[in-house]
Amino acid sequence: MRPGENIGVFDSGYGGLTILKEIVRVLPQYNYIYLGDNARAPYGTRSFEMVYRYTGEAVKKLFELGCRLVILACNTASAKALRTIQQVDLPEWDPEKRVLGVIRPSVEALGQYSRNGHVGILATRGTVNSLSYPMELEKLYGKQRFKITQLACPMWVPLVENNELEGEGTIYFIRKYVQELLTADPKIDTVVLACTHYPLLRPLIVRCMPPQVQVIGQGDIVADSLGDYLKRHPELEERLGTEGRVTYYTTDEAEWFERMGGIFMGEKIKCTRLVI
Ligand code: DGL
């Protein structure tokens, strides 16, 4: 155990907890600070400018709280803000700090999953409209390898936020989007849950999908990729504290975050409200 700097995990709200949970499972030794911008969520329906501004403010706050590295555990923020933060802001704020997203590791992992190259991306409107997934996939694998069908599922985040994880209404909206996706491309063999909230609906999504379709979440992919990154960057890894601590902050009501966050993490958590 050594004292040191933290790894920040940021999301617009609770969704990033599905990523944090896997990161902590795979790399329990480090100190984590989770920040959910619940007061300004959802990000999925917001403009590029707003997502970029809010994400930038949150990243700066996490740096102030002693993070050396911040993971944007939100697809919308990764799609709309990551590149500008990395290329424009970080060199000015602190060139020794790092911000990573969830899209690149998910795209890298996709090569191992799809057999026929027909892939479905389920995400927020913001992520879908940014075209980040098709663009990253084309950059990495060329034009021919994958046939990508994207679909925005705007009802799923509110269902999760309201803890409606089962029941007739939820099944209706899961079937609706699954059918829409498979009508657009019936050959899809792999579906990426490219929104951090969706893993909570995974059991029902799997139930509504034909058995030959694999449904992939991002938590374990991002956790493995972070482990790799830290191995490749010992100069950064050495500065991280290894006391195995997780601290939670929200920009909205702490009690509500504790209640909802407990459902996401599967255990009781303590949270503090933060103004950013
Ligand atoms: N966490 C966001 C994502 O992964 C979804 C929630 C939101 O719209 O804020 O895209």
PDB file of C-alpha atoms and ligand atoms in Angstrom:
ATOM      1  CA  MET A   1       0.000   0.000   0.000  1.00  0.00           C
ATOM      2  CA  ARG A   2       1.388   3.394  -0.950  1.00  0.00           C
ATOM      3  CA  PRO A   3      -0.170   6.858  -0.809  1.00  0.00           C
ATOM      4  CA  GLY A   4      -0.359   8.722  -4.099  1.00  0.00           C
ATOM      5  CA  GLU A   5      -2.577  10.130  -6.796  1.00  0.00           C
ATOM      6  CA  ASN A   6      -6.012   8.917  -7.873  1.00  0.00           C
ATOM      7  CA  ILE A   7      -7.682   7.576 -10.976  1.00  0.00           C
ATOM      8  CA  GLY A   8     -10.761   9.665 -11.804  1.00  0.00           C
ATOM      9  CA  VAL A   9     -13.823   8.071 -13.361  1.00  0.00           C
ATOM     10  CA  PHE A  10     -16.334  10.500 -14.807  1.00  0.00           C
ATOM     11  CA  ASP A  11     -19.863  10.054 -16.093  1.00  0.00           C
ATOM     12  CA  SER A  12     -22.887  12.240 -16.656  1.00  0.00           C
ATOM     13  CA  GLY A  13     -24.594  10.340 -13.849  1.00  0.00           C
ATOM     14  CA  TYR A  14     -24.766   6.784 -12.548  1.00  0.00           C
ATOM     15  CA  GLY A  15     -23.992   4.925 -15.771  1.00  0.00           C
ATOM     16  CA  GLY A  16     -20.218   5.108 -15.396  1.00  0.00           C
ATOM     17  CA  LEU A  17     -20.574   3.040 -12.234  1.00  0.00           C
ATOM     18  CA  THR A  18     -21.004  -0.031 -14.488  1.00  0.00           C
ATOM     19  CA  ILE A  19     -17.506   0.747 -15.785  1.00  0.00           C
ATOM     20  CA  LEU A  20     -16.076   1.645 -12.349  1.00  0.00           C
ATOM     21  CA  LYS A  21     -17.364  -1.624 -10.919  1.00  0.00           C
ATOM     22  CA  GLU A  22     -15.399  -3.663 -13.461  1.00  0.00           C
ATOM     23  CA  ILE A  23     -12.293  -1.456 -13.136  1.00  0.00           C
ATOM     24  CA  VAL A  24     -12.293  -1.937  -9.353  1.00  0.00           C
ATOM     25  CA  ARG A  25     -12.822  -5.689  -9.799  1.00  0.00           C
ATOM     26  CA  VAL A  26      -9.844  -5.989 -12.170  1.00  0.00           C
ATOM     27  CA  LEU A  27      -7.573  -3.352 -10.538  1.00  0.00           C
ATOM     28  CA  PRO A  28      -8.665  -3.195  -6.873  1.00  0.00           C
ATOM     29  CA  GLN A  29      -5.348  -1.820  -5.604  1.00  0.00           C
ATOM     30  CA  TYR A  30      -5.691   1.770  -6.870  1.00  0.00           C
ATOM     31  CA  ASN A  31      -7.492   4.793  -5.402  1.00  0.00           C
ATOM     32  CA  TYR A  32     -10.510   5.929  -7.432  1.00  0.00           C
ATOM     33  CA  ILE A  33     -12.596   9.077  -7.421  1.00  0.00           C
ATOM     34  CA  TYR A  34     -15.946   8.772  -9.178  1.00  0.00           C
ATOM     35  CA  LEU A  35     -17.747  11.924 -10.239  1.00  0.00           C
ATOM     36  CA  GLY A  36     -21.302  11.809 -11.589  1.00  0.00           C
ATOM     37  CA  ASP A  37     -22.639  15.050 -13.048  1.00  0.00           C
ATOM     38  CA  ASN A  38     -26.189  14.094 -12.109  1.00  0.00           C
ATOM     39  CA  ALA A  39     -27.304  17.726 -11.855  1.00  0.00           C
ATOM     40  CA  ARG A  40     -26.726  18.195 -15.595  1.00  0.00           C
ATOM     41  CA  ALA A  41     -27.534  14.679 -16.850  1.00  0.00           C
ATOM     42  CA  PRO A  42     -28.534  13.406 -19.319  1.00  0.00           C
ATOM     43  CA  TYR A  43     -25.743  14.311 -21.724  1.00  0.00           C
ATOM     44  CA  GLY A  44     -27.082  12.089 -24.507  1.00  0.00           C
ATOM     45  CA  THR A  45     -29.484  14.709 -25.818  1.00  0.00           C
ATOM     46  CA  ARG A  46     -27.179  17.742 -25.425  1.00  0.00           C
ATOM     47  CA  SER A  47     -25.219  19.649 -28.038  1.00  0.00           C
ATOM     48  CA  PHE A  48     -21.519  19.181 -28.692  1.00  0.00           C
ATOM     49  CA  GLU A  49     -20.734  22.525 -27.003  1.00  0.00           C
ATOM     50  CA  MET A  50     -22.567  21.699 -23.775  1.00  0.00           C
ATOM     51  CA  VAL A  51     -21.144  18.171 -23.450  1.00  0.00           C
ATOM     52  CA  TYR A  52     -17.650  19.510 -24.140  1.00  0.00           C
ATOM     53  CA  ARG A  53     -18.009  22.337 -21.609  1.00  0.00           C
ATOM     54  CA  TYR A  54     -19.517  20.165 -18.845  1.00  0.00           C
ATOM     55  CA  THR A  55     -17.003  17.364 -19.375  1.00  0.00           C
ATOM     56  CA  GLY A  56     -14.094  19.827 -19.325  1.00  0.00           C
ATOM     57  CA  GLU A  57     -15.293  21.306 -16.029  1.00  0.00           C
ATOM     58  CA  ALA A  58     -15.614  17.854 -14.494  1.00  0.00           C
ATOM     59  CA  VAL A  59     -12.167  16.755 -15.654  1.00  0.00           C
ATOM     60  CA  LYS A  60     -10.599  19.920 -14.205  1.00  0.00           C
ATOM     61  CA  LYS A  61     -12.362  19.238 -10.901  1.00  0.00           C
ATOM     62  CA  LEU A  62     -11.048  15.671 -10.830  1.00  0.00           C
ATOM     63  CA  PHE A  63      -7.521  16.981 -11.444  1.00  0.00           C
ATOM     64  CA  GLU A  64      -7.985  19.420  -8.537  1.00  0.00           C
ATOM     65  CA  LEU A  65      -9.040  16.457  -6.379  1.00  0.00           C
ATOM     66  CA  GLY A  66      -5.704  14.778  -7.056  1.00  0.00           C
ATOM     67  CA  CYS A  67      -6.348  12.623 -10.116  1.00  0.00           C
ATOM     68  CA  ARG A  68      -3.448  11.962 -12.463  1.00  0.00           C
ATOM     69  CA  LEU A  69      -5.586  10.104 -14.958  1.00  0.00           C
ATOM     70  CA  VAL A  70      -9.288  10.488 -15.758  1.00  0.00           C
ATOM     71  CA  ILE A  71     -11.412   7.918 -17.564  1.00  0.00           C
ATOM     72  CA  LEU A  72     -14.432   9.384 -19.341  1.00  0.00           C
ATOM     73  CA  ALA A  73     -16.715   6.461 -18.524  1.00  0.00           C
ATOM     74  CA  CYS A  74     -19.452   7.963 -20.657  1.00  0.00           C
ATOM     75  CA  ASN A  75     -19.809   7.265 -24.356  1.00  0.00           C
ATOM     76  CA  THR A  76     -21.423  10.623 -25.040  1.00  0.00           C
ATOM     77  CA  ALA A  77     -18.583  12.526 -23.349  1.00  0.00           C
ATOM     78  CA  SER A  78     -16.000  10.282 -25.020  1.00  0.00           C
ATOM     79  CA  ALA A  79     -17.642  10.932 -28.399  1.00  0.00           C
ATOM     80  CA  LYS A  80     -18.087  14.660 -28.067  1.00  0.00           C
ATOM     81  CA  ALA A  81     -15.382  15.963 -25.732  1.00  0.00           C
ATOM     82  CA  LEU A  82     -12.431  13.579 -25.446  1.00  0.00           C
ATOM     83  CA  ARG A  83     -10.495  14.533 -28.553  1.00  0.00           C
ATOM     84  CA  THR A  84     -10.648  18.300 -27.931  1.00  0.00           C
ATOM     85  CA  ILE A  85      -9.729  17.862 -24.271  1.00  0.00           C
ATOM     86  CA  GLN A  86      -6.760  15.652 -25.205  1.00  0.00           C
ATOM     87  CA  GLN A  87      -5.510  17.804 -28.058  1.00  0.00           C
ATOM     88  CA  VAL A  88      -6.400  21.353 -27.040  1.00  0.00           C
ATOM     89  CA  ASP A  89      -6.971  21.560 -23.285  1.00  0.00           C
ATOM     90  CA  LEU A  90      -4.582  19.069 -21.675  1.00  0.00           C
ATOM     91  CA  PRO A  91      -1.383  20.627 -23.066  1.00  0.00           C
ATOM     92  CA  GLU A  92      -2.518  23.882 -21.455  1.00  0.00           C
ATOM     93  CA  TRP A  93      -3.943  22.495 -18.184  1.00  0.00           C
ATOM     94  CA  ASP A  94      -1.186  19.994 -17.419  1.00  0.00           C
ATOM     95  CA  PRO A  95       0.646  18.031 -20.127  1.00  0.00           C
ATOM     96  CA  GLU A  96       1.557  15.316 -17.608  1.00  0.00           C
ATOM     97  CA  LYS A  97      -2.049  14.380 -16.889  1.00  0.00           C
ATOM     98  CA  ARG A  98      -4.071  11.995 -19.008  1.00  0.00           C
ATOM     99  CA  VAL A  99      -7.713  11.619 -20.076  1.00  0.00           C
ATOM    100  CA  LEU A 100      -8.919   8.395 -21.715  1.00  0.00           C
ATOM    101  CA  GLY A 101     -12.311   7.398 -23.131  1.00  0.00           C
ATOM    102  CA  VAL A 102     -14.367   4.240 -23.609  1.00  0.00           C
ATOM    103  CA  ILE A 103     -14.869   4.206 -27.373  1.00  0.00           C
ATOM    104  CA  ARG A 104     -11.366   3.329 -28.565  1.00  0.00           C
ATOM    105  CA  PRO A 105     -10.967   0.269 -26.268  1.00  0.00           C
ATOM    106  CA  SER A 106     -14.445  -0.965 -27.239  1.00  0.00           C
ATOM    107  CA  VAL A 107     -13.641  -0.635 -30.938  1.00  0.00           C
ATOM    108  CA  GLU A 108     -10.287  -2.397 -30.478  1.00  0.00           C
ATOM    109  CA  ALA A 109     -12.010  -5.303 -28.715  1.00  0.00           C
ATOM    110  CA  LEU A 110     -14.708  -5.668 -31.360  1.00  0.00           C
ATOM    111  CA  GLY A 111     -12.341  -7.474 -33.722  1.00  0.00           C
ATOM    112  CA  GLN A 112     -12.384 -10.498 -31.375  1.00  0.00           C
ATOM    113  CA  TYR A 113     -16.152 -10.752 -31.224  1.00  0.00           C
ATOM    114  CA  SER A 114     -17.925 -10.467 -34.562  1.00  0.00           C
ATOM    115  CA  ARG A 115     -17.560 -13.444 -36.924  1.00  0.00           C
ATOM    116  CA  ASN A 116     -19.448 -12.032 -39.912  1.00  0.00           C
ATOM    117  CA  GLY A 117     -18.636  -8.330 -39.364  1.00  0.00           C
ATOM    118  CA  HIS A 118     -22.309  -7.296 -38.949  1.00  0.00           C
ATOM    119  CA  VAL A 119     -22.297  -5.188 -35.811  1.00  0.00           C
ATOM    120  CA  GLY A 120     -25.023  -3.205 -34.040  1.00  0.00           C
ATOM    121  CA  ILE A 121     -24.190  -0.189 -31.896  1.00  0.00           C
ATOM    122  CA  LEU A 122     -26.864   0.775 -29.358  1.00  0.00           C
ATOM    123  CA  ALA A 123     -26.216   4.184 -27.805  1.00  0.00           C
ATOM    124  CA  THR A 124     -27.578   7.620 -26.974  1.00  0.00           C
ATOM    125  CA  ARG A 125     -28.553  10.031 -29.764  1.00  0.00           C
ATOM    126  CA  GLY A 126     -25.449  12.071 -29.023  1.00  0.00           C
ATOM    127  CA  THR A 127     -23.117   9.113 -29.493  1.00  0.00           C
ATOM    128  CA  VAL A 128     -24.957   7.883 -32.607  1.00  0.00           C
ATOM    129  CA  ASN A 129     -24.996  11.327 -34.251  1.00  0.00           C
ATOM    130  CA  SER A 130     -21.306  11.897 -33.513  1.00  0.00           C
ATOM    131  CA  LEU A 131     -20.504   8.892 -35.780  1.00  0.00           C
ATOM    132  CA  SER A 132     -17.579   8.153 -33.431  1.00  0.00           C
ATOM    133  CA  TYR A 133     -18.044   4.370 -33.531  1.00  0.00           C
ATOM    134  CA  PRO A 134     -18.214   3.997 -37.350  1.00  0.00           C
ATOM    135  CA  MET A 135     -15.307   6.431 -37.755  1.00  0.00           C
ATOM    136  CA  GLU A 136     -13.082   4.700 -35.184  1.00  0.00           C
ATOM    137  CA  LEU A 137     -13.939   1.278 -36.624  1.00  0.00           C
ATOM    138  CA  GLU A 138     -13.049   2.424 -40.125  1.00  0.00           C
ATOM    139  CA  LYS A 139      -9.783   3.984 -38.889  1.00  0.00           C
ATOM    140  CA  LEU A 140      -8.733   0.789 -37.177  1.00  0.00           C
ATOM    141  CA  TYR A 141      -9.994  -1.896 -39.551  1.00  0.00           C
ATOM    142  CA  GLY A 142     -10.601  -0.147 -42.909  1.00  0.00           C
ATOM    143  CA  LYS A 143     -13.934   0.255 -44.740  1.00  0.00           C
ATOM    144  CA  GLN A 144     -14.681  -3.369 -45.601  1.00  0.00           C
ATOM    145  CA  ARG A 145     -14.362  -5.331 -42.364  1.00  0.00           C
ATOM    146  CA  PHE A 146     -17.547  -4.232 -40.566  1.00  0.00           C
ATOM    147  CA  LYS A 147     -21.083  -3.380 -41.546  1.00  0.00           C
ATOM    148  CA  ILE A 148     -22.197  -1.061 -38.763  1.00  0.00           C
ATOM    149  CA  THR A 149     -25.807  -0.329 -37.867  1.00  0.00           C
ATOM    150  CA  GLN A 150     -26.279   2.303 -35.171  1.00  0.00           C
ATOM    151  CA  LEU A 151     -29.486   2.870 -33.238  1.00  0.00           C
ATOM    152  CA  ALA A 152     -30.319   5.452 -30.576  1.00  0.00           C
ATOM    153  CA  CYS A 153     -32.381   4.037 -27.691  1.00  0.00           C
ATOM    154  CA  PRO A 154     -33.578   7.218 -25.956  1.00  0.00           C
ATOM    155  CA  MET A 155     -36.011   5.434 -23.618  1.00  0.00           C
ATOM    156  CA  TRP A 156     -33.410   3.190 -21.995  1.00  0.00           C
ATOM    157  CA  VAL A 157     -31.494   5.779 -19.941  1.00  0.00           C
ATOM    158  CA  PRO A 158     -34.665   7.143 -18.257  1.00  0.00           C
ATOM    159  CA  LEU A 159     -35.792   3.568 -17.503  1.00  0.00           C
ATOM    160  CA  VAL A 160     -32.471   2.824 -15.793  1.00  0.00           C
ATOM    161  CA  GLU A 161     -32.369   6.194 -14.011  1.00  0.00           C
ATOM    162  CA  ASN A 162     -35.780   5.374 -12.547  1.00  0.00           C
ATOM    163  CA  ASN A 163     -34.751   1.867 -11.567  1.00  0.00           C
ATOM    164  CA  GLU A 164     -37.248   0.306 -13.987  1.00  0.00           C
ATOM    165  CA  LEU A 165     -35.017  -2.673 -14.750  1.00  0.00           C
ATOM    166  CA  GLU A 166     -37.782  -5.178 -15.397  1.00  0.00           C
ATOM    167  CA  GLY A 167     -41.528  -5.380 -15.978  1.00  0.00           C
ATOM    168  CA  GLU A 168     -43.821  -5.100 -18.991  1.00  0.00           C
ATOM    169  CA  GLY A 169     -43.088  -1.453 -19.827  1.00  0.00           C
ATOM    170  CA  THR A 170     -39.345  -2.017 -19.845  1.00  0.00           C
ATOM    171  CA  ILE A 171     -39.656  -5.193 -21.938  1.00  0.00           C
ATOM    172  CA  TYR A 172     -41.780  -3.251 -24.451  1.00  0.00           C
ATOM    173  CA  PHE A 173     -39.043  -0.653 -25.013  1.00  0.00           C
ATOM    174  CA  ILE A 174     -36.312  -3.263 -25.163  1.00  0.00           C
ATOM    175  CA  ARG A 175     -38.187  -5.306 -27.790  1.00  0.00           C
ATOM    176  CA  LYS A 176     -38.945  -2.148 -29.754  1.00  0.00           C
ATOM    177  CA  TYR A 177     -35.281  -1.153 -30.211  1.00  0.00           C
ATOM    178  CA  VAL A 178     -34.027  -4.728 -30.649  1.00  0.00           C
ATOM    179  CA  GLN A 179     -36.572  -5.284 -33.438  1.00  0.00           C
ATOM    180  CA  GLU A 180     -35.682  -1.962 -35.078  1.00  0.00           C
ATOM    181  CA  LEU A 181     -31.998  -2.847 -35.036  1.00  0.00           C
ATOM    182  CA  LEU A 182     -32.474  -6.340 -36.437  1.00  0.00           C
ATOM    183  CA  THR A 183     -34.876  -5.105 -39.102  1.00  0.00           C
ATOM    184  CA  ALA A 184     -32.196  -2.666 -40.257  1.00  0.00           C
ATOM    185  CA  ASP A 185     -29.665  -5.534 -40.497  1.00  0.00           C
ATOM    186  CA  PRO A 186     -30.943  -9.068 -39.801  1.00  0.00           C
ATOM    187  CA  LYS A 187     -27.412 -10.474 -40.130  1.00  0.00           C
ATOM    188  CA  ILE A 188     -26.079  -8.715 -37.016  1.00  0.00           C
ATOM    189  CA  ASP A 189     -24.128 -11.181 -34.849  1.00  0.00           C
ATOM    190  CA  THR A 190     -22.685  -8.740 -32.292  1.00  0.00           C
ATOM    191  CA  VAL A 191     -24.294  -5.839 -30.452  1.00  0.00           C
ATOM    192  CA  VAL A 192     -22.329  -3.319 -28.403  1.00  0.00           C
ATOM    193  CA  LEU A 193     -24.100  -1.700 -25.470  1.00  0.00           C
ATOM    194  CA  ALA A 194     -22.387   1.623 -26.184  1.00  0.00           C
ATOM    195  CA  CYS A 195     -23.985   3.512 -23.329  1.00  0.00           C
ATOM    196  CA  THR A 196     -22.903   2.965 -19.763  1.00  0.00           C
ATOM    197  CA  HIS A 197     -26.476   2.665 -18.489  1.00  0.00           C
ATOM    198  CA  TYR A 198     -27.444  -0.216 -20.744  1.00  0.00           C
ATOM    199  CA  PRO A 199     -25.596  -3.056 -18.932  1.00  0.00           C
ATOM    200  CA  LEU A 200     -28.248  -2.844 -16.227  1.00  0.00           C
ATOM    201  CA  LEU A 201     -30.809  -3.849 -18.853  1.00  0.00           C
ATOM    202  CA  ARG A 202     -28.524  -6.547 -20.274  1.00  0.00           C
ATOM    203  CA  PRO A 203     -30.463  -9.595 -18.945  1.00  0.00           C
ATOM    204  CA  LEU A 204     -33.630  -8.378 -20.683  1.00  0.00           C
ATOM    205  CA  ILE A 205     -31.765  -7.283 -23.825  1.00  0.00           C
ATOM    206  CA  VAL A 206     -30.186 -10.750 -24.104  1.00  0.00           C
ATOM    207  CA  ARG A 207     -33.594 -12.332 -23.596  1.00  0.00           C
ATOM    208  CA  CYS A 208     -35.081 -10.276 -26.452  1.00  0.00           C
ATOM    209  CA  MET A 209     -32.174 -10.956 -28.879  1.00  0.00           C
ATOM    210  CA  PRO A 210     -31.956 -14.078 -31.048  1.00  0.00           C
ATOM    211  CA  PRO A 211     -29.510 -16.589 -29.449  1.00  0.00           C
ATOM    212  CA  GLN A 212     -26.843 -16.169 -32.157  1.00  0.00           C
ATOM    213  CA  VAL A 213     -26.381 -12.466 -31.287  1.00  0.00           C
ATOM    214  CA  GLN A 214     -23.672 -11.666 -28.713  1.00  0.00           C
ATOM    215  CA  VAL A 215     -24.397  -8.683 -26.484  1.00  0.00           C
ATOM    216  CA  ILE A 216     -21.251  -6.926 -25.325  1.00  0.00           C
ATOM    217  CA  GLY A 217     -20.926  -4.479 -22.427  1.00  0.00           C
ATOM    218  CA  GLN A 218     -17.905  -2.223 -22.012  1.00  0.00           C
ATOM    219  CA  GLY A 219     -16.959  -2.586 -18.345  1.00  0.00           C
ATOM    220  CA  ASP A 220     -14.514  -5.491 -18.620  1.00  0.00           C
ATOM    221  CA  ILE A 221     -13.126  -4.180 -21.931  1.00  0.00           C
ATOM    222  CA  VAL A 222     -12.336  -0.760 -20.433  1.00  0.00           C
ATOM    223  CA  ALA A 223     -10.923  -2.334 -17.252  1.00  0.00           C
ATOM    224  CA  ASP A 224      -8.554  -4.611 -19.218  1.00  0.00           C
ATOM    225  CA  SER A 225      -7.516  -1.756 -21.448  1.00  0.00           C
ATOM    226  CA  LEU A 226      -6.743   0.443 -18.401  1.00  0.00           C
ATOM    227  CA  GLY A 227      -4.636  -2.378 -16.930  1.00  0.00           C
ATOM    228  CA  ASP A 228      -2.675  -2.549 -20.216  1.00  0.00           C
ATOM    229  CA  TYR A 229      -2.286   1.217 -20.322  1.00  0.00           C
ATOM    230  CA  LEU A 230      -0.824   1.315 -16.799  1.00  0.00           C
ATOM    231  CA  LYS A 231       1.645  -1.459 -17.691  1.00  0.00           C
ATOM    232  CA  ARG A 232       2.769   0.522 -20.730  1.00  0.00           C
ATOM    233  CA  HIS A 233       3.111   3.734 -18.667  1.00  0.00           C
ATOM    234  CA  PRO A 234       5.084   2.870 -15.512  1.00  0.00           C
ATOM    235  CA  GLU A 235       6.026   6.550 -15.045  1.00  0.00           C
ATOM    236  CA  LEU A 236       2.326   7.271 -14.473  1.00  0.00           C
ATOM    237  CA  GLU A 237       1.520   4.054 -12.618  1.00  0.00           C
ATOM    238  CA  GLU A 238       4.263   4.727 -10.038  1.00  0.00           C
ATOM    239  CA  ARG A 239       2.553   7.947  -8.989  1.00  0.00           C
ATOM    240  CA  LEU A 240      -0.794   6.290  -8.254  1.00  0.00           C
ATOM    241  CA  GLY A 241      -1.831   5.511  -4.707  1.00  0.00           C
ATOM    242  CA  THR A 242      -2.495   1.839  -3.942  1.00  0.00           C
ATOM    243  CA  GLU A 243      -4.691   1.997  -0.872  1.00  0.00           C
ATOM    244  CA  GLY A 244      -7.705   0.477  -2.626  1.00  0.00           C
ATOM    245  CA  ARG A 245     -10.004   3.416  -1.866  1.00  0.00           C
ATOM    246  CA  VAL A 246     -13.112   4.479  -3.815  1.00  0.00           C
ATOM    247  CA  THR A 247     -14.600   7.944  -3.204  1.00  0.00           C
ATOM    248  CA  TYR A 248     -17.887   9.067  -4.755  1.00  0.00           C
ATOM    249  CA  TYR A 249     -19.003  12.573  -5.681  1.00  0.00           C
ATOM    250  CA  THR A 250     -22.142  13.807  -7.390  1.00  0.00           C
ATOM    251  CA  THR A 251     -23.169  17.286  -8.517  1.00  0.00           C
ATOM    252  CA  ASP A 252     -26.723  16.595  -7.279  1.00  0.00           C
ATOM    253  CA  GLU A 253     -28.267  15.133  -4.152  1.00  0.00           C
ATOM    254  CA  ALA A 254     -25.886  12.789  -2.311  1.00  0.00           C
ATOM    255  CA  GLU A 255     -28.589  10.659  -0.623  1.00  0.00           C
ATOM    256  CA  TRP A 256     -30.237   9.868  -3.937  1.00  0.00           C
ATOM    257  CA  PHE A 257     -26.881   9.032  -5.489  1.00  0.00           C
ATOM    258  CA  GLU A 258     -26.164   6.658  -2.607  1.00  0.00           C
ATOM    259  CA  ARG A 259     -29.466   4.913  -3.199  1.00  0.00           C
ATOM    260  CA  MET A 260     -29.185   4.620  -6.985  1.00  0.00           C
ATOM    261  CA  GLY A 261     -25.411   4.112  -6.938  1.00  0.00           C
ATOM    262  CA  GLY A 262     -25.876   1.237  -4.508  1.00  0.00           C
ATOM    263  CA  ILE A 263     -28.041  -0.500  -7.119  1.00  0.00           C
ATOM    264  CA  PHE A 264     -25.392   0.007  -9.826  1.00  0.00           C
ATOM    265  CA  MET A 265     -22.487  -1.098  -7.607  1.00  0.00           C
ATOM    266  CA  GLY A 266     -24.399  -3.885  -5.863  1.00  0.00           C
ATOM    267  CA  GLU A 267     -23.222  -2.591  -2.461  1.00  0.00           C
ATOM    268  CA  LYS A 268     -23.775   0.304  -0.050  1.00  0.00           C
ATOM    269  CA  ILE A 269     -21.837   3.454  -0.977  1.00  0.00           C
ATOM    270  CA  LYS A 270     -21.166   6.847   0.634  1.00  0.00           C
ATOM    271  CA  CYS A 271     -21.324   9.939  -1.552  1.00  0.00           C
ATOM    272  CA  THR A 272     -20.625  13.681  -1.193  1.00  0.00           C
ATOM    273  CA  ARG A 273     -22.174  16.518  -3.149  1.00  0.00           C
ATOM    274  CA  LEU A 274     -19.757  18.706  -5.093  1.00  0.00           C
ATOM    275  CA  VAL A 275     -20.195  21.996  -6.891  1.00  0.00           C
ATOM    276  CA  ILE A 276     -18.261  22.259 -10.176  1.00  0.00           C
TER     277      ILE A 276
HETATM  278  N1  DGL B   1     -23.565   7.800 -19.681  1.00  0.00           N
HETATM  279  C1  DGL B   1     -24.065   8.195 -20.980  1.00  0.00           C
HETATM  280  C2  DGL B   1     -23.403   7.399 -22.100  1.00  0.00           C
HETATM  281  O1  DGL B   1     -22.713   6.447 -21.881  1.00  0.00           O
HETATM  282  C3  DGL B   1     -25.562   8.042 -21.068  1.00  0.00           C
HETATM  283  C4  DGL B   1     -26.370   8.874 -20.137  1.00  0.00           C
HETATM  284  C5  DGL B   1     -26.634  10.298 -20.573  1.00  0.00           C
HETATM  285  O2  DGL B   1     -27.317  10.527 -21.591  1.00  0.00           O
HETATM  286  O3  DGL B   1     -26.155  11.172 -19.873  1.00  0.00           O
HETATM  287  O4  DGL B   1     -23.552   7.741 -23.236  1.00  0.00           O
END
